[in-house]
Amino acid sequence: MSNKTGDEAVDRSTAKVRDQGRPHGLFRGCMDQIRTSHTIGQSLRSAALAAGLLTDAKCYAELLGQFYMVTAALESRMEELLHNSGSSDCNLDSQALVAKVKSLGYSFKVDYERDLHSLLGPKWNSTIQSWTTEPAKRYIRRLESATHVECAAAAFILHGPLVIGGGAMLKPRVEKAFGEDATHVFESVIGAKRGGRSGRRREFIELYDTLLDDAEEAAAESRVENSESRQNGDEVDPSRDVRFKAIVEACGEFMQLNNEIMLAVRQAPWWRKYVAASAMAAVSALIWRLLAINGGPGAAVTIGSSNITA
């Protein structure tokens, strides 16, 4: 299969998932926002795999570790917001957003840690700290001060690829390369639990499409704008909700950071020294060519996604 054919198949698959959301709904809004950067993320993942990501434990652990760090920051911030009434955007509706996202029951921090311990040994934490890239550090700082709506967006970007994307499909390849003890991060998103993959996907999509349904503050904000539509018998567009727009825009921001993380990793596979420099240059050129075709890193603002687990 050619790269073009493969990319077209991924685009069709992504569109099929996107269309399972409500018309004008939040899920579709987020997917549309990250569409371009999703294509870039898929290209980066393919290039990373081609460059030997799953042939060297350090290479895989470095990238996994970057997403561990930002996921840990997100999950810690969500816990903080749930138990802290003093945040700038705190009200019952805002707290409900984080509570609803957490009601799905996903938390990947500990599973990441178990995988990294398997890949790097008991000193994995100090190793990952030393490997943390500048984009990951910026991402962490951003999440440490994220609002409730921004946390909802970050969960869409960091949890979504594992829950509804192709992340779980990597499990057999990771297990073959590094053993079963390096696959804990996939445990909650595989198998027949919660209705299997299709059931987990439906649950995730429905959660985001109903995330703002009980938001009285949002309803008040949009009442004036939507009154004319109601009088004319038209369907009310929930995208007029100010928080809807904030979540969608934050998804674009966080997806861009995902892609920047993937570009910033530095570990090289153990066999690199045996490969001609010209061959490695060709791999690097391929990565940048893929980015150029898809609009470059800056296009990501305008979808992980995918991060390596997307």
Coordinates of C-alpha atoms in Angstrom, one line a residue:
M1 CA 0.0 0.0 0.0
S2 CA 1.4 3.4 -1.0
N3 CA 1.7 6.2 1.6
K4 CA -1.0 8.1 -0.2
T5 CA -3.4 5.2 -0.2
G6 CA -2.6 4.6 3.5
D7 CA -3.2 8.2 4.4
E8 CA -6.5 8.2 2.5
A9 CA -7.6 5.1 4.4
V10 CA -6.8 6.8 7.7
D11 CA -8.7 9.9 6.6
R12 CA -11.7 7.9 5.7
S13 CA -11.6 6.0 9.0
T14 CA -11.3 9.3 10.9
A15 CA -14.2 10.8 9.0
K16 CA -16.3 7.8 9.8
V17 CA -15.6 8.2 13.5
R18 CA -16.2 11.9 13.4
D19 CA -19.6 11.4 11.7
Q20 CA -20.8 9.3 14.6
G21 CA -21.1 12.5 16.6
R22 CA -24.2 14.7 16.7
P23 CA -24.6 17.3 13.9
H24 CA -23.4 20.6 15.3
G25 CA -22.2 18.6 18.4
L26 CA -19.1 19.1 20.5
F27 CA -17.5 15.8 19.3
R28 CA -17.7 16.8 15.7
G29 CA -16.6 20.3 16.5
C30 CA -13.4 19.0 18.2
M31 CA -12.7 16.5 15.4
D32 CA -13.1 19.2 12.8
Q33 CA -10.8 21.5 14.7
I34 CA -8.0 19.0 14.9
R35 CA -8.4 17.4 11.4
T36 CA -5.3 18.9 9.8
S37 CA -3.0 18.2 12.8
H38 CA -4.4 14.7 13.0
T39 CA -3.1 14.0 9.5
I40 CA 0.3 15.5 10.6
G41 CA 0.2 13.3 13.7
Q42 CA -0.5 10.2 11.8
S43 CA 2.4 11.0 9.4
L44 CA 4.7 11.6 12.3
R45 CA 3.7 8.3 13.9
S46 CA 4.3 6.4 10.6
A47 CA 7.7 8.1 10.2
A48 CA 8.6 7.3 13.9
L49 CA 7.7 3.6 13.4
A50 CA 9.7 3.5 10.1
A51 CA 12.7 5.1 11.9
G52 CA 12.8 2.2 14.4
L53 CA 10.6 3.3 17.3
L54 CA 9.7 -0.2 18.2
T55 CA 13.2 -1.6 17.7
D56 CA 14.7 0.1 20.7
A57 CA 13.3 0.3 24.2
K58 CA 14.8 3.7 24.9
C59 CA 13.3 5.2 21.8
Y60 CA 9.8 3.9 22.7
A61 CA 10.2 4.8 26.4
E62 CA 11.3 8.4 25.6
L63 CA 8.2 9.1 23.5
L64 CA 5.9 7.2 25.9
G65 CA 7.5 9.2 28.8
Q66 CA 6.7 12.5 27.2
F67 CA 3.0 11.6 27.0
Y68 CA 3.2 10.1 30.5
M69 CA 4.4 13.5 31.8
V70 CA 1.6 15.5 30.2
T71 CA -1.1 13.0 31.0
A72 CA 0.0 12.9 34.7
A73 CA -0.2 16.7 34.7
L74 CA -3.7 16.6 33.2
E75 CA -5.0 14.0 35.6
S76 CA -3.5 15.8 38.6
R77 CA -5.0 19.1 37.5
M78 CA -8.5 17.5 37.1
E79 CA -8.3 16.1 40.6
E80 CA -7.3 19.5 41.9
L81 CA -10.2 21.3 40.2
L82 CA -12.7 18.7 41.5
H83 CA -11.6 19.5 45.1
N84 CA -10.8 23.2 44.8
S85 CA -13.6 25.8 44.7
G86 CA -11.2 28.7 44.4
S87 CA -10.2 28.4 40.7
S88 CA -11.0 31.3 38.4
D89 CA -13.7 29.6 36.4
C90 CA -15.1 27.6 39.2
N91 CA -18.9 27.2 39.5
L92 CA -21.2 24.2 39.6
D93 CA -21.4 24.0 35.9
S94 CA -17.6 24.1 35.4
Q95 CA -17.0 21.5 38.0
A96 CA -19.6 19.3 36.4
L97 CA -17.5 19.3 33.2
V98 CA -14.5 17.7 34.8
A99 CA -16.7 15.4 36.9
K100 CA -18.4 14.2 33.7
V101 CA -15.2 13.5 31.9
K102 CA -13.8 11.6 34.9
S103 CA -17.1 9.6 35.1
L104 CA -15.8 7.7 32.1
G105 CA -13.4 6.1 34.5
Y106 CA -10.2 6.4 32.5
S107 CA -6.9 7.2 34.2
F108 CA -3.7 6.3 32.5
K109 CA -1.0 7.7 34.8
V110 CA -0.3 4.5 36.8
D111 CA -0.4 2.3 33.6
Y112 CA 2.2 4.6 32.0
E113 CA 4.4 4.3 35.1
R114 CA 4.2 0.5 35.0
D115 CA 5.2 0.4 31.3
L116 CA 8.1 2.8 31.9
H117 CA 9.3 0.7 34.8
S118 CA 9.3 -2.3 32.5
L119 CA 11.2 -0.5 29.8
L120 CA 13.7 1.4 31.8
G121 CA 14.0 -0.3 35.2
P122 CA 13.5 1.1 38.8
K123 CA 15.2 4.4 38.0
W124 CA 12.7 5.1 35.1
N125 CA 11.4 8.3 36.7
S126 CA 14.8 10.1 36.9
T127 CA 15.5 9.0 33.3
I128 CA 12.2 10.4 32.0
Q129 CA 12.7 13.6 34.0
S130 CA 16.1 14.1 32.3
W131 CA 14.6 13.3 28.9
T132 CA 11.6 15.7 29.2
T133 CA 11.7 17.9 26.1
E134 CA 10.9 21.6 26.0
P135 CA 7.5 21.1 24.2
A136 CA 6.6 18.7 26.9
K137 CA 7.6 21.1 29.6
R138 CA 5.5 23.9 28.0
Y139 CA 2.6 21.4 27.8
I140 CA 2.9 20.5 31.5
R141 CA 3.0 24.2 32.5
R142 CA -0.1 24.8 30.4
L143 CA -2.0 22.0 32.0
E144 CA -1.0 22.9 35.5
S145 CA -3.0 26.1 35.2
A146 CA -5.8 24.7 32.9
T147 CA -9.4 25.7 33.5
H148 CA -12.2 23.2 33.7
V149 CA -13.1 23.6 30.0
E150 CA -9.4 23.3 29.0
C151 CA -9.1 20.1 31.0
A152 CA -12.1 18.7 29.1
A153 CA -10.3 19.5 25.8
A154 CA -7.0 18.1 27.0
A155 CA -8.7 14.8 28.0
F156 CA -10.2 14.7 24.5
I157 CA -6.7 15.0 23.0
L158 CA -4.7 12.8 25.5
H159 CA -7.3 10.1 26.5
G160 CA -9.3 10.1 23.2
P161 CA -6.7 8.4 21.0
L162 CA -6.4 5.5 23.4
V163 CA -10.2 5.2 23.9
I164 CA -11.6 5.7 20.4
G165 CA -8.6 5.9 18.1
G166 CA -6.1 3.4 16.9
G167 CA -3.9 3.5 20.0
A168 CA -5.0 0.1 21.2
M169 CA -4.1 -1.5 17.9
L170 CA -0.4 -0.9 18.7
K171 CA -0.6 -3.3 21.7
P172 CA 0.4 -6.4 19.8
R173 CA 3.3 -4.7 18.2
V174 CA 4.5 -3.3 21.5
E175 CA 4.1 -6.6 23.2
K176 CA 6.0 -8.4 20.5
A177 CA 8.8 -5.8 20.7
F178 CA 9.1 -5.3 24.5
G179 CA 6.9 -7.9 26.2
E180 CA 3.5 -7.9 27.9
D181 CA 4.8 -5.9 30.9
A182 CA 5.2 -2.9 28.6
T183 CA 1.5 -2.8 27.5
H184 CA -0.3 -1.8 30.7
V185 CA -1.4 1.5 29.2
F186 CA -3.7 -0.4 26.8
E187 CA -5.4 -2.5 29.4
S188 CA -8.5 -0.4 29.9
V189 CA -9.1 0.2 26.2
I190 CA -9.0 -3.4 24.8
G191 CA -11.2 -6.5 25.1
A192 CA -14.9 -6.9 25.6
K193 CA -15.3 -4.6 28.6
R194 CA -17.8 -1.7 28.3
G195 CA -19.2 -3.2 25.1
G196 CA -15.9 -3.6 23.4
R197 CA -14.2 -1.1 21.2
S198 CA -17.4 0.1 19.6
G199 CA -19.1 0.5 22.9
R200 CA -16.2 2.5 24.4
R201 CA -16.2 4.7 21.4
R202 CA -20.0 5.3 21.6
E203 CA -19.7 6.1 25.3
F204 CA -16.8 8.6 24.7
I205 CA -18.6 10.3 21.8
E206 CA -21.9 10.5 23.7
L207 CA -20.1 12.0 26.7
Y208 CA -18.7 14.9 24.7
D209 CA -21.9 15.5 22.8
T210 CA -23.8 15.8 26.1
L211 CA -21.0 17.5 28.1
L212 CA -22.8 20.9 28.0
D213 CA -26.4 19.7 28.0
D214 CA -27.0 20.7 31.6
A215 CA -24.9 23.9 31.5
E216 CA -27.3 26.6 32.7
E217 CA -24.7 29.3 32.4
A218 CA -24.0 28.4 28.8
A219 CA -27.7 28.4 28.1
A220 CA -28.0 31.9 29.5
E221 CA -25.1 33.1 27.4
S222 CA -26.6 31.7 24.2
R223 CA -30.3 32.4 24.9
V224 CA -30.4 35.7 23.1
E225 CA -28.5 34.4 20.0
N226 CA -30.7 31.3 19.8
S227 CA -34.1 33.0 20.4
E228 CA -34.5 33.9 16.8
S229 CA -33.7 30.3 15.7
R230 CA -36.3 29.0 18.1
Q231 CA -38.9 31.4 16.8
N232 CA -38.3 30.3 13.3
G233 CA -38.4 26.7 14.2
D234 CA -34.8 26.1 13.3
E235 CA -32.5 23.7 15.1
V236 CA -30.5 25.5 17.8
D237 CA -26.8 25.3 17.1
P238 CA -24.9 24.4 20.4
S239 CA -21.7 25.7 18.9
R240 CA -22.8 29.2 19.9
D241 CA -22.2 28.2 23.5
V242 CA -19.1 30.2 24.5
R243 CA -17.7 27.2 26.3
F244 CA -18.3 25.0 23.3
K245 CA -16.0 27.3 21.4
A246 CA -13.4 27.4 24.2
I247 CA -13.2 23.6 24.3
V248 CA -12.9 23.3 20.5
E249 CA -10.1 26.0 20.4
A250 CA -8.2 24.3 23.2
C251 CA -8.3 21.0 21.4
G252 CA -6.5 22.7 18.5
E253 CA -3.9 24.1 20.9
F254 CA -3.2 20.8 22.7
M255 CA -3.1 18.8 19.5
Q256 CA -0.4 21.1 18.2
L257 CA 1.6 20.5 21.4
N258 CA 1.2 16.7 20.8
N259 CA 2.8 17.1 17.4
E260 CA 5.6 19.3 18.8
I261 CA 6.4 16.6 21.4
M262 CA 6.7 14.0 18.7
L263 CA 9.1 16.2 16.7
A264 CA 11.3 16.9 19.8
V265 CA 12.3 13.4 20.8
R266 CA 16.1 12.8 20.7
Q267 CA 16.8 9.1 21.4
A268 CA 18.2 7.1 18.5
P269 CA 17.8 3.3 18.0
W270 CA 20.8 1.2 19.1
W271 CA 21.5 0.2 15.5
R272 CA 21.7 3.7 14.2
K273 CA 25.5 3.7 14.3
Y274 CA 25.5 0.8 11.9
V275 CA 23.3 2.5 9.3
A276 CA 24.8 4.8 6.7
A277 CA 24.4 8.5 7.5
S278 CA 22.7 9.0 4.1
A279 CA 20.0 6.5 5.1
M280 CA 19.2 8.4 8.3
A281 CA 19.2 11.7 6.5
A282 CA 16.6 10.2 4.2
V283 CA 14.4 9.3 7.1
S284 CA 14.7 12.9 8.5
A285 CA 13.9 14.3 5.1
L286 CA 10.8 12.1 4.9
I287 CA 9.5 13.4 8.2
W288 CA 9.8 17.0 7.1
R289 CA 8.4 16.2 3.7
L290 CA 5.3 14.8 5.3
L291 CA 5.0 17.9 7.4
A292 CA 5.4 20.2 4.4
I293 CA 2.7 18.3 2.5
N294 CA 0.3 18.7 5.4
G295 CA 1.0 22.3 6.0
G296 CA 3.8 22.3 8.5
P297 CA 3.7 22.4 12.3
G298 CA 1.9 25.7 12.4
A299 CA -1.1 24.1 10.6
A300 CA -1.8 22.0 13.7
V301 CA -3.7 24.9 15.3
T302 CA -6.3 24.6 12.7
I303 CA -6.3 16.0 16.4
G304 CA -3.3 11.7 19.9
S305 CA -3.4 13.0 16.8
S306 CA -2.1 11.7 17.1
N307 CA 0.4 11.0 19.8
I308 CA 2.1 7.6 19.5
T309 CA -0.8 6.0 21.3
A310 CA -3.3 7.4 18.8

